[in-house]
Short mmCIF file of C-alpha atoms and ligand atoms in Angstrom, two decimals:
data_model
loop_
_atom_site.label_atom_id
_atom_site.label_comp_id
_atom_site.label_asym_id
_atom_site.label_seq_id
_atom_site.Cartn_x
_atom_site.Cartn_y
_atom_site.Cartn_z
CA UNK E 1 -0.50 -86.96 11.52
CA UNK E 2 2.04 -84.15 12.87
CA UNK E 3 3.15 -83.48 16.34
CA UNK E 4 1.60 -80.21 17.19
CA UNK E 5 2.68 -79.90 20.61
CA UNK E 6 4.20 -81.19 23.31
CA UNK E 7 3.96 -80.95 27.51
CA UNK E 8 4.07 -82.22 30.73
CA UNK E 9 2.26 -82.76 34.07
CA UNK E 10 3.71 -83.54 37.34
CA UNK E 11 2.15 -86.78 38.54
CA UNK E 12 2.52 -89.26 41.65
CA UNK E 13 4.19 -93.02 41.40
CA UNK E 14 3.48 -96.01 43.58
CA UNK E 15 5.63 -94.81 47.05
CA UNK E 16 3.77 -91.56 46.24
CA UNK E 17 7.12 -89.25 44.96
CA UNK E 18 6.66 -86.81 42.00
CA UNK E 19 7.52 -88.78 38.57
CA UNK E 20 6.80 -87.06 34.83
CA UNK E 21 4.16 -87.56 32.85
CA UNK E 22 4.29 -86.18 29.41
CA UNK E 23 1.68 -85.66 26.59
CA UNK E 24 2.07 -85.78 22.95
CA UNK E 25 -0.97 -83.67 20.89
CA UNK E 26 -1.36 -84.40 17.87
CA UNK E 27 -3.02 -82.26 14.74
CA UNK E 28 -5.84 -84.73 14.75
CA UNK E 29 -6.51 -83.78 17.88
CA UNK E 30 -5.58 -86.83 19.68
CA UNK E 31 -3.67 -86.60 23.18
CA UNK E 32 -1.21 -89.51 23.62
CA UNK E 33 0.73 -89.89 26.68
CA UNK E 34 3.56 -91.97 28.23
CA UNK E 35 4.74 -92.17 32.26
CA UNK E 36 8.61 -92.45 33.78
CA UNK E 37 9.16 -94.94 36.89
CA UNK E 38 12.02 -94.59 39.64
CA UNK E 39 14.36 -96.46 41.04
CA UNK E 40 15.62 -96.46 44.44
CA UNK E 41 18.21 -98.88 44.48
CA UNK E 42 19.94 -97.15 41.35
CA UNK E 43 23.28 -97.66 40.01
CA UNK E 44 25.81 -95.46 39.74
CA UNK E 45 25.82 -95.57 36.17
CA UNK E 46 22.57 -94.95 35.14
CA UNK E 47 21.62 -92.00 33.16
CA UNK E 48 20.64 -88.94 34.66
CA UNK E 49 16.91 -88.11 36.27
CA UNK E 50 16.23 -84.40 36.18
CA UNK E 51 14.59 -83.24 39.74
CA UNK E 52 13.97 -79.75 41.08
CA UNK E 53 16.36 -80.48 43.61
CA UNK E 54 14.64 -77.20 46.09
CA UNK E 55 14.65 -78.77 49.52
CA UNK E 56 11.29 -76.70 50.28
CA UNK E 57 9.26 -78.60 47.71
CA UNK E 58 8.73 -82.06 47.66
CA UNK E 59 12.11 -83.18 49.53
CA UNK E 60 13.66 -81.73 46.02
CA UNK E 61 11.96 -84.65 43.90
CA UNK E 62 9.35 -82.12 41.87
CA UNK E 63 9.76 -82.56 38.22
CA UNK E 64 9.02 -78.90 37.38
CA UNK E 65 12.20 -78.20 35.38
CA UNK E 66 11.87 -81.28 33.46
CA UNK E 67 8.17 -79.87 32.63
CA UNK E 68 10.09 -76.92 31.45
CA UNK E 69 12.69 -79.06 29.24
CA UNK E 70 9.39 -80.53 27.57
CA UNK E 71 7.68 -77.38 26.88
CA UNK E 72 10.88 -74.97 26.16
CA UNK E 73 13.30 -77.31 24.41
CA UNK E 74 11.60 -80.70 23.10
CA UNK E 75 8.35 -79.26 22.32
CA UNK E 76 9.57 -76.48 19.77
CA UNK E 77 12.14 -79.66 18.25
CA UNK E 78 9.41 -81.91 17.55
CA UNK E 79 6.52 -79.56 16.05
CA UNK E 80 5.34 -80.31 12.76
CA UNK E 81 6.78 -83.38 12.52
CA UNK E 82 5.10 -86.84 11.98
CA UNK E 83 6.14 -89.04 15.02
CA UNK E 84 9.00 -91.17 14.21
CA UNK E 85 10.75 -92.61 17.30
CA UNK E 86 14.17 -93.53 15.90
CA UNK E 87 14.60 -90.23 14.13
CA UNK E 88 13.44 -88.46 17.35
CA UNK E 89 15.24 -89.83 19.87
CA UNK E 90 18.63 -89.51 17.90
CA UNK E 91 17.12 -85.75 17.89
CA UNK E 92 16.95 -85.89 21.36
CA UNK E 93 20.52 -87.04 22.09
CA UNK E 94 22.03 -84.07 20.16
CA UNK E 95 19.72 -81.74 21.67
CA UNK E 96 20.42 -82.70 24.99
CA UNK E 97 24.41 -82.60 24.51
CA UNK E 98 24.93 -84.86 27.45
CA UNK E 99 26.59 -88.00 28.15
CA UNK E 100 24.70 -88.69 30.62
CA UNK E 101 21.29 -86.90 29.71
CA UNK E 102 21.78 -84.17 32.49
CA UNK E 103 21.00 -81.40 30.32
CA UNK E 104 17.22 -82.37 29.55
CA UNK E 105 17.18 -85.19 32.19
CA UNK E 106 17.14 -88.93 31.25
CA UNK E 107 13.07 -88.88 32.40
CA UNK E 108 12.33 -86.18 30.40
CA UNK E 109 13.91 -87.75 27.43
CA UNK E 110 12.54 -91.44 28.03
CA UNK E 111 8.60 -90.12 28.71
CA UNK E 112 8.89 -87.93 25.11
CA UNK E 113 10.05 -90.94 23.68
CA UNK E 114 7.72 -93.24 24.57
CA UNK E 115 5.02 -91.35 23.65
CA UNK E 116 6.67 -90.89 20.22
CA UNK E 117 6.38 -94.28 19.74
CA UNK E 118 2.66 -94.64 20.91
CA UNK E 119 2.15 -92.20 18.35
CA UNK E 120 3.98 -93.51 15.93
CA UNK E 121 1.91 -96.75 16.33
CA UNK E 122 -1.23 -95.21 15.94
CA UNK E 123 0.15 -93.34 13.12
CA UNK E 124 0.53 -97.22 11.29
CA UNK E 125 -1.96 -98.45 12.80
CA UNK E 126 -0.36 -101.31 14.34
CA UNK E 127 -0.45 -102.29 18.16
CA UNK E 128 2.72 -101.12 20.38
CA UNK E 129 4.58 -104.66 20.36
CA UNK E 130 4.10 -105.05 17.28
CA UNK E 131 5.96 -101.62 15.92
CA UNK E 132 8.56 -102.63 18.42
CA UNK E 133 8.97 -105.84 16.64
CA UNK E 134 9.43 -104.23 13.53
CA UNK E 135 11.84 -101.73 15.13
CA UNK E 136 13.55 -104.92 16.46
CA UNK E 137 14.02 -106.37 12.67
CA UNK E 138 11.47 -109.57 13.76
CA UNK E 139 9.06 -111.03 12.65
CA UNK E 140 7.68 -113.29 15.41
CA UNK E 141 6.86 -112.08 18.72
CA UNK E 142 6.78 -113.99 22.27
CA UNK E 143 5.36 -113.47 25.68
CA UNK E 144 8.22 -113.86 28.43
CA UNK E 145 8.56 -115.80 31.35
CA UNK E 146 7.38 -113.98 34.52
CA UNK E 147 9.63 -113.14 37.36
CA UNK E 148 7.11 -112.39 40.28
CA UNK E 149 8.64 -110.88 43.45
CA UNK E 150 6.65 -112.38 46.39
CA UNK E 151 9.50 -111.30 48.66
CA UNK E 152 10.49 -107.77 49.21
CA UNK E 153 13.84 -107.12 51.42
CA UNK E 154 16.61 -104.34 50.68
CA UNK E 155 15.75 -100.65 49.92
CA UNK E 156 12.35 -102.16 49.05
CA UNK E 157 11.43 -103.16 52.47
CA UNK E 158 11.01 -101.84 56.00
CA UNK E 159 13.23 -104.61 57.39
CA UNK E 160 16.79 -105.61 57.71
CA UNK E 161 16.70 -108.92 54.98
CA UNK E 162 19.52 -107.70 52.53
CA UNK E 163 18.26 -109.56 49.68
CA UNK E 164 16.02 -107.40 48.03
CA UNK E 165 13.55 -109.74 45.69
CA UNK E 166 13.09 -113.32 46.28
CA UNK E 167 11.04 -114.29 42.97
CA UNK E 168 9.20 -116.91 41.66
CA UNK E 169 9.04 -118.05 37.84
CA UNK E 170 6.67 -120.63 36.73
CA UNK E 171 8.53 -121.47 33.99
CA UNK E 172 7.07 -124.44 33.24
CA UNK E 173 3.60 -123.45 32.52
CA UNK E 174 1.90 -123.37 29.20
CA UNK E 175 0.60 -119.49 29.28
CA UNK E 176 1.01 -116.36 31.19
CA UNK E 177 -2.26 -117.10 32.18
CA UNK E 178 -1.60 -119.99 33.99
CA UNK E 179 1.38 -118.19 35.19
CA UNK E 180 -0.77 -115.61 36.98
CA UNK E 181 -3.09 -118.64 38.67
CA UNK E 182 -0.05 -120.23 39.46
CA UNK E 183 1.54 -116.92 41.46
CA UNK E 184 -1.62 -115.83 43.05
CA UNK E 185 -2.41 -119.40 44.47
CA UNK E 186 1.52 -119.89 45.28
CA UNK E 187 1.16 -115.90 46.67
CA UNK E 188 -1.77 -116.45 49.47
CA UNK E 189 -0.49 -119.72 50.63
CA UNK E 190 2.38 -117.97 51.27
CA UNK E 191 0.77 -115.85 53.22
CA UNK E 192 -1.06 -118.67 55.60
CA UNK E 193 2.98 -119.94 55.44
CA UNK E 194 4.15 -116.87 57.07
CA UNK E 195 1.26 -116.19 59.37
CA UNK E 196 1.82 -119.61 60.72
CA UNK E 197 5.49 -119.12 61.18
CA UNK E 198 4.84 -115.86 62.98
CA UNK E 199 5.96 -113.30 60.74
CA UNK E 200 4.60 -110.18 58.88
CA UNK E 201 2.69 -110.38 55.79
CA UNK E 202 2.77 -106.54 55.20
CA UNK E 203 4.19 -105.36 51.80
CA UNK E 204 6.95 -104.05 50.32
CA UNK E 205 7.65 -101.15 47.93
CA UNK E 206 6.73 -103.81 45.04
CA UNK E 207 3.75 -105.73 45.95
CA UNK E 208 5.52 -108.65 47.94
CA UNK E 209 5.92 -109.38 51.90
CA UNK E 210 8.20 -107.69 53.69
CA UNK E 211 8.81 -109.96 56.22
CA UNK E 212 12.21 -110.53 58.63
CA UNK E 213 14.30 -113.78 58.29
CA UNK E 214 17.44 -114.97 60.32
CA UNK E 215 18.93 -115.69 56.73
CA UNK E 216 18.29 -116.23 53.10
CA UNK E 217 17.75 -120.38 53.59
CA UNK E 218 14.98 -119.38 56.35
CA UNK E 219 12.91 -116.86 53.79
CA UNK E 220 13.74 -119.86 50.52
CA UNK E 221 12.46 -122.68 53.13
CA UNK E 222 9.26 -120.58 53.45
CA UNK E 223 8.95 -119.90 49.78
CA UNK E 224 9.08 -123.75 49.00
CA UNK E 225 6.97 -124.87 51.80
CA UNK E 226 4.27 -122.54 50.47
CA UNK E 227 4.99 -123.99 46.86
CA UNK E 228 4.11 -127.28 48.31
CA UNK E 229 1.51 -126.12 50.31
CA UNK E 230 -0.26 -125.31 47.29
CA UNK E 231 -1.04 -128.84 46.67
CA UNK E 232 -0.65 -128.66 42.59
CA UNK E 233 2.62 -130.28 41.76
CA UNK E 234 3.87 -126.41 40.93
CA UNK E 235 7.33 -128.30 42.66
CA UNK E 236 7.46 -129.57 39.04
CA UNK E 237 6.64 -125.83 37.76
CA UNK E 238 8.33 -123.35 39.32
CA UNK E 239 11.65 -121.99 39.55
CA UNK E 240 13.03 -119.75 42.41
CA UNK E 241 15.31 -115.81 41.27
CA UNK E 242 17.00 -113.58 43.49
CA UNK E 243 17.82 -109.97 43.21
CA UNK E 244 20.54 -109.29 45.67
CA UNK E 245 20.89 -106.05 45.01
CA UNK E 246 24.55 -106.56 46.79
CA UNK E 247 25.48 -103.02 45.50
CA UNK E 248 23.47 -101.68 48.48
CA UNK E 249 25.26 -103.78 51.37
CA UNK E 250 29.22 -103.53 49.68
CA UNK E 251 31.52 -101.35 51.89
CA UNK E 252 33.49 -100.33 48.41
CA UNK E 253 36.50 -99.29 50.55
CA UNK E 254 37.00 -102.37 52.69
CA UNK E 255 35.86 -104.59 49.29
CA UNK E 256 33.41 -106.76 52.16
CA UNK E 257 29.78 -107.42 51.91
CA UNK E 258 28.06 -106.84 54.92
CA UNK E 259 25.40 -109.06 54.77
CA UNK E 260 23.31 -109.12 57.94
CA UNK E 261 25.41 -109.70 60.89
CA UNK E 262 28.15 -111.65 58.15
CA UNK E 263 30.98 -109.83 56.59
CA UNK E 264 32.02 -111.84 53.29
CA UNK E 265 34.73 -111.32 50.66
CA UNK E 266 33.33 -111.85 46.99
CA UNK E 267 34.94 -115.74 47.08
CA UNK E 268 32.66 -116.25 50.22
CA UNK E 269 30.15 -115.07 48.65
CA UNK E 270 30.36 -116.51 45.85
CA UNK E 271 30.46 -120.29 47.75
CA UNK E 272 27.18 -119.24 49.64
CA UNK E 273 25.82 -118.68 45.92
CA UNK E 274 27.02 -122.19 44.82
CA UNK E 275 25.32 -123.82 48.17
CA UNK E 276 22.04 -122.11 47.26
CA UNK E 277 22.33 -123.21 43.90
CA UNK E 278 22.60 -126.92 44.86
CA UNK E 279 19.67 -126.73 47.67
CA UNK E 280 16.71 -125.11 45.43
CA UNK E 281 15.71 -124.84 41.89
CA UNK E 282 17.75 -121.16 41.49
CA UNK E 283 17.00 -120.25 38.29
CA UNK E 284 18.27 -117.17 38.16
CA UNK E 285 20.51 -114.57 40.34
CA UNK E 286 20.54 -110.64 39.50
CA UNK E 287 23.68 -108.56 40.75
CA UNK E 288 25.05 -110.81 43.17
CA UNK E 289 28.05 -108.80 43.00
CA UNK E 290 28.34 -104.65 43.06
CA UNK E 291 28.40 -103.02 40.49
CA UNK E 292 32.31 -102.48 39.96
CA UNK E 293 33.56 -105.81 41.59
CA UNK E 294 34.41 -107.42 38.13
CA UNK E 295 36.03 -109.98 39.97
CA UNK E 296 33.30 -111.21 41.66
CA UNK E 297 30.86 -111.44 38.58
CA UNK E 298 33.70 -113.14 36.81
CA UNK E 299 34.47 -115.72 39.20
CA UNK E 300 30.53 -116.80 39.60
CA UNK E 301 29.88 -116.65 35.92
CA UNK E 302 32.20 -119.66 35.50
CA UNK E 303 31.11 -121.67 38.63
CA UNK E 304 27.40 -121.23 38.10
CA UNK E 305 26.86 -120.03 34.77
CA UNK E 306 25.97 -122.99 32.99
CA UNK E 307 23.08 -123.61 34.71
CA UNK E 308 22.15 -120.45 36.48
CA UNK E 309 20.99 -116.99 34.71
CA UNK E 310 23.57 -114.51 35.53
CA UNK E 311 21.77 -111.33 35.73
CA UNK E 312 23.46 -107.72 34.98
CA UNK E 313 21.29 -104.41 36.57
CA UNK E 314 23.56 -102.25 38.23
CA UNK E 315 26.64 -103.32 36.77
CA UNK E 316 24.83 -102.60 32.77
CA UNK E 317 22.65 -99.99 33.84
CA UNK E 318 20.98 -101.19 30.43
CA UNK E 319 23.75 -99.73 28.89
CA UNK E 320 25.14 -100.92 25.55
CA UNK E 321 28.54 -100.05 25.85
CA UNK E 322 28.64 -101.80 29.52
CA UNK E 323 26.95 -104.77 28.05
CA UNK E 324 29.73 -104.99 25.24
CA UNK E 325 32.32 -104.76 27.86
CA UNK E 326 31.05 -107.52 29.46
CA UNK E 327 30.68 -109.42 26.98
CA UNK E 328 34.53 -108.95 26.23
CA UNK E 329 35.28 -110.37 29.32
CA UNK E 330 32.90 -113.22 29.63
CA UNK E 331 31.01 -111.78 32.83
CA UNK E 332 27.55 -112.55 33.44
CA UNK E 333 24.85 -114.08 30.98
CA UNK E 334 21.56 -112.30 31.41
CA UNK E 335 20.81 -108.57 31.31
CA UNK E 336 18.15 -106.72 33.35
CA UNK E 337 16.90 -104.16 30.90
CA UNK E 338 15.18 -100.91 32.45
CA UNK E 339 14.32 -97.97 29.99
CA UNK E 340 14.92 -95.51 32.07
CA UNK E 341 18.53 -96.32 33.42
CA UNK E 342 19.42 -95.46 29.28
CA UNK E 343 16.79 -92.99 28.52
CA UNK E 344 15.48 -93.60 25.12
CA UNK E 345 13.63 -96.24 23.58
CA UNK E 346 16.25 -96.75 20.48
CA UNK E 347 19.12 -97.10 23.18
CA UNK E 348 16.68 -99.82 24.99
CA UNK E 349 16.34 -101.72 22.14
CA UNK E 350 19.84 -101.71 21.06
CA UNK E 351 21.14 -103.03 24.21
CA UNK E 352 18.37 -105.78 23.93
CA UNK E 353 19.51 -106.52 20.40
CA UNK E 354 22.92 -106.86 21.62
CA UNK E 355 22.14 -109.28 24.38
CA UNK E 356 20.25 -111.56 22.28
CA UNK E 357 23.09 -111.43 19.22
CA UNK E 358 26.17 -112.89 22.11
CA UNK E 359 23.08 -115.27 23.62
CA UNK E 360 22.72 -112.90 26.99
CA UNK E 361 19.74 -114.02 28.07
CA UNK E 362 16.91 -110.80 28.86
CA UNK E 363 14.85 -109.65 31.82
CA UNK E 364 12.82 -106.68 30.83
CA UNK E 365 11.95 -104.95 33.90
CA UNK E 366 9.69 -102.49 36.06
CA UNK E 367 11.43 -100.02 38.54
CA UNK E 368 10.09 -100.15 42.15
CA UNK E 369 8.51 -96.39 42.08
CA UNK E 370 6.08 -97.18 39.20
CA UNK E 371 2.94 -95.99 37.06
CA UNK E 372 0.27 -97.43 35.84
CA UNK E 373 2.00 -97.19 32.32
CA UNK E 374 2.51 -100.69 31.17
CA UNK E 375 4.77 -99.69 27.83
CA UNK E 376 7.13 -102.86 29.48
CA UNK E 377 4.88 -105.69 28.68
CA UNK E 378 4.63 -104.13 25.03
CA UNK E 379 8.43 -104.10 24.96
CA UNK E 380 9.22 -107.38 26.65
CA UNK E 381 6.90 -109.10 24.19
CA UNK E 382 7.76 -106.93 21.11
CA UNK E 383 11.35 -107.99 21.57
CA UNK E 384 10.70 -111.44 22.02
CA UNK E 385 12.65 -110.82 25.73
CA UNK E 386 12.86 -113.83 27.75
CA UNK E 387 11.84 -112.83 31.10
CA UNK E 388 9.84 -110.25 32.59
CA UNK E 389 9.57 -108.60 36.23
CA UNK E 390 7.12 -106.22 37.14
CA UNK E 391 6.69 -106.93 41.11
CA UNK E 392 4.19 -109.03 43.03
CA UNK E 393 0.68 -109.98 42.68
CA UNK E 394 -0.61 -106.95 44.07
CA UNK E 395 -0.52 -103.47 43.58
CA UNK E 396 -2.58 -101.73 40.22
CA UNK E 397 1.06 -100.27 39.10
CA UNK E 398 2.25 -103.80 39.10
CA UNK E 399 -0.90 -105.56 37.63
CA UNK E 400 -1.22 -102.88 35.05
CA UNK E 401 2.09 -104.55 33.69
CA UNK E 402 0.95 -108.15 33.94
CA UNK E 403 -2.55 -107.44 32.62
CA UNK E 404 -1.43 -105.86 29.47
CA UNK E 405 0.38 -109.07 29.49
CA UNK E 406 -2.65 -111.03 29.63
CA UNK E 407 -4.19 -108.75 27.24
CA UNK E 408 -1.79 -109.55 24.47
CA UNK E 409 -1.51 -113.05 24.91
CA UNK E 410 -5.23 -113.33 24.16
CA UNK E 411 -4.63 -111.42 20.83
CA UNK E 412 -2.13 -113.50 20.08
CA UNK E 413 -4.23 -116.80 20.81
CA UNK E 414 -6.88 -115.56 18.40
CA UNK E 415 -4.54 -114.50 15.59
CA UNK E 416 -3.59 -117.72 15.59
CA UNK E 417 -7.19 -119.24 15.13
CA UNK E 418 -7.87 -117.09 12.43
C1 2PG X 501 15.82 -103.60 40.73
C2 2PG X 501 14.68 -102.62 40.73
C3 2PG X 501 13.35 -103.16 40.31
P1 2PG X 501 14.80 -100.27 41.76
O1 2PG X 501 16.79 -103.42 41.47
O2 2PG X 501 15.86 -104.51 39.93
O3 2PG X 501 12.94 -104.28 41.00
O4 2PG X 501 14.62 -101.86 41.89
O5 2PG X 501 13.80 -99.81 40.78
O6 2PG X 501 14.58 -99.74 43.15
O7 2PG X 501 16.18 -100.04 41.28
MG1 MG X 502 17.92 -105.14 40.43
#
């Protein structure tokens, strides 16, 4: 089975922007394609996303030249070959020149590859998470613990709440399954919660509500009365994470976070993170600090990290040489692990093998412009990750992710009663 050709069509992600599609045809004549999410809230040292950048079109955001990378550059480098992702994307790299991917564009690179792999997995006819299990040198495989983001504030969020994901984990149920009863129940009582409290249940960019709150303790209050509300012991269940985001409210200059009508230094900060952690079940915190304030990651990793997840996004950017840095230095213990911010599926998977070898625990995740691809889940559960966050309880991008999810685990349950 040989790669015959390869293209791309411009197609439209959850906030309704432009995002790449690419397809993959093959000599049996099967078509197999792969999607590319967005970030808003990116970090600075994420790899590069290829746009049209002409203000007339599309605010700039087309995707036509990276449509022209996949039909001019990659497509005439992969012909005639049998799909082989490891090979391909090490093809890729050198073709693109880049250290950054700017050449081809980081999308452009990350779509081709993930189709490679699709192929590749029908070529041995083996499901997705399983191939990236064997990619991945194991021979198990596990389904992760859901993150589910019932609270949207930041970039994410039409209001002025700086925190930009308030999450819940049921960590203590038996199956994703019951994970996904436990969310949707916890999810709509929520909503009576807020409702009664007079605030907004509109959504946010990913699925959750998007509603104001004087302060962080006000929206947590909420979170837990609606836990309780629920009437099903999930007190005993559930854990609470936070994605601060805090590189999107750091004046870099002044070194102060701005958050709300508080300006904090990182130690302040890093006492309000201690208080939260002693008044709910925190489970897990992603970049508290911004993403070059090495101080402030440092300084929380020893107060909280022995019993709180300290999570890396902005400050990795799923990246494995920022990973090993940190690793050097002892700062955080978790990584948030986003194809795209690297921009090939080998890279991915080599930062995830390096988290798990120094015991960083891993939070495969969605970005908040998505598609309906769900290539995540496979991943998440290929590589045995941890954790997984792919939103709320609403929104097809987002339950395309979790039902995939649900989709495995029930292959899973009947391999094991064979
Ligand atoms: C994050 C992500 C996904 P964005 O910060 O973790 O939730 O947001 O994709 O906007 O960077
Ligand atoms: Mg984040």
């Amino acid at each position: 089975m040989k790669i015959t050709k390869v293209s791309g069509r411009e197609i439209f992600d959850s906030r309704g922007m432009p995002t790449l599609e690419c397809e993959l045809i093959l000599d049996n004549e099967l078509i197999v394609s792969a999607s590319v999410p967005t970030g808003l809230s990116r970090g600075n040292y994420e790899a590069y996303e290829l746009r049209d950048e002409q203000k007339n079109r599309l605010g700039g955001k087309g995707v036509l030249k990276a449509i022209e990378m996949l039909e001019t550059e990659i497509s005439p480098a992969l012909k005639g070959k049998e799909p082989e992702v490891v090979e391909m994307d090490m093809h890729l790299i050198e073709l693109d020149g880049t250290e950054d991917k700017s050449r081809l564009g980081a999308n452009t690179i990350l779509a081709t590859s993930i189709a490679v792999l699709r192929a590749q997995s029908l070529l041995v006819e083996t499901e997705l998470y399983e191939l990236i299990a064997y990619l991945s040198d194991l021979n198990t495989v596990s389904i992760p613990f859901p993150l589910f983001n019932i609270l949207n504030g930041g970039m994410h969020a039409e209001n002025s709440f700086p925190i930009q994901e308030i999450m819940v984990a049921p960590i203590g149920e038996k199956s994703f399954r019951a994970s996904m009863e436990t969310i949707t129940t916890i999810f709509y009582c929520l909503k009576q919660v807020l409702k009664k409290h007079g605030k907004s249940t509109a959504l946010g960019d990913e699925g959750g509500f998007a509603a104001q709150f004087s302060d962080v303790q006000e929206a947590l209050d909420l979170v837990m009365e609606a836990i309780a509300r629920a009437g099903k012991g999930y007190e005993d269940t559930c854990v609470i994470a936070l994605d601060c985001a805090a590189s999107s409210w750091y004046d870099t200059k002044k070194k102060i976070y701005q958050w709300q009508d508080r300006r904090m230094t990182n130690e302040q900060l890093c006492e309000l993170y201690a208080s939260l952690a002693q008044n709910y079940p925190l489970h897990l915190i992603e970049d508290p600090f911004a993403q070059d304030d090495w101080d402030g990651w440092g300084a929380l990793t020893e107060k909280l990290g022995d019993s709180v997840k300290i999570a890396g996004d902005d400050i990795f950017a799923t990246n494995p040489h920022r990973i090993s840095s940190a690793i050097e230095k002892g700062i955080a213990n978790a990584a948030i692990i986003k194809p795209n911010q690297i921009g090939t599926v080998t890279e991915t998977l080599q930062a995830i093998n390096l988290c798990k070898e120094y015991e960083y625990a891993v939070v495969v995740s969605h970005r908040s412009g998505e598609t309906n691809d769900s290539f995540i889940a496979d991943l998440a559960v290929g590589t045995s990750s941890g954790y997984f966050k792919a939103g709320g309880c609403t929104g097809g991008e987002r339950l395309a992710k979790y039902n995939r999810l649900l989709h495995i685990e029930d292959e899973l349950m009947l391999a094991l009663l064979d």
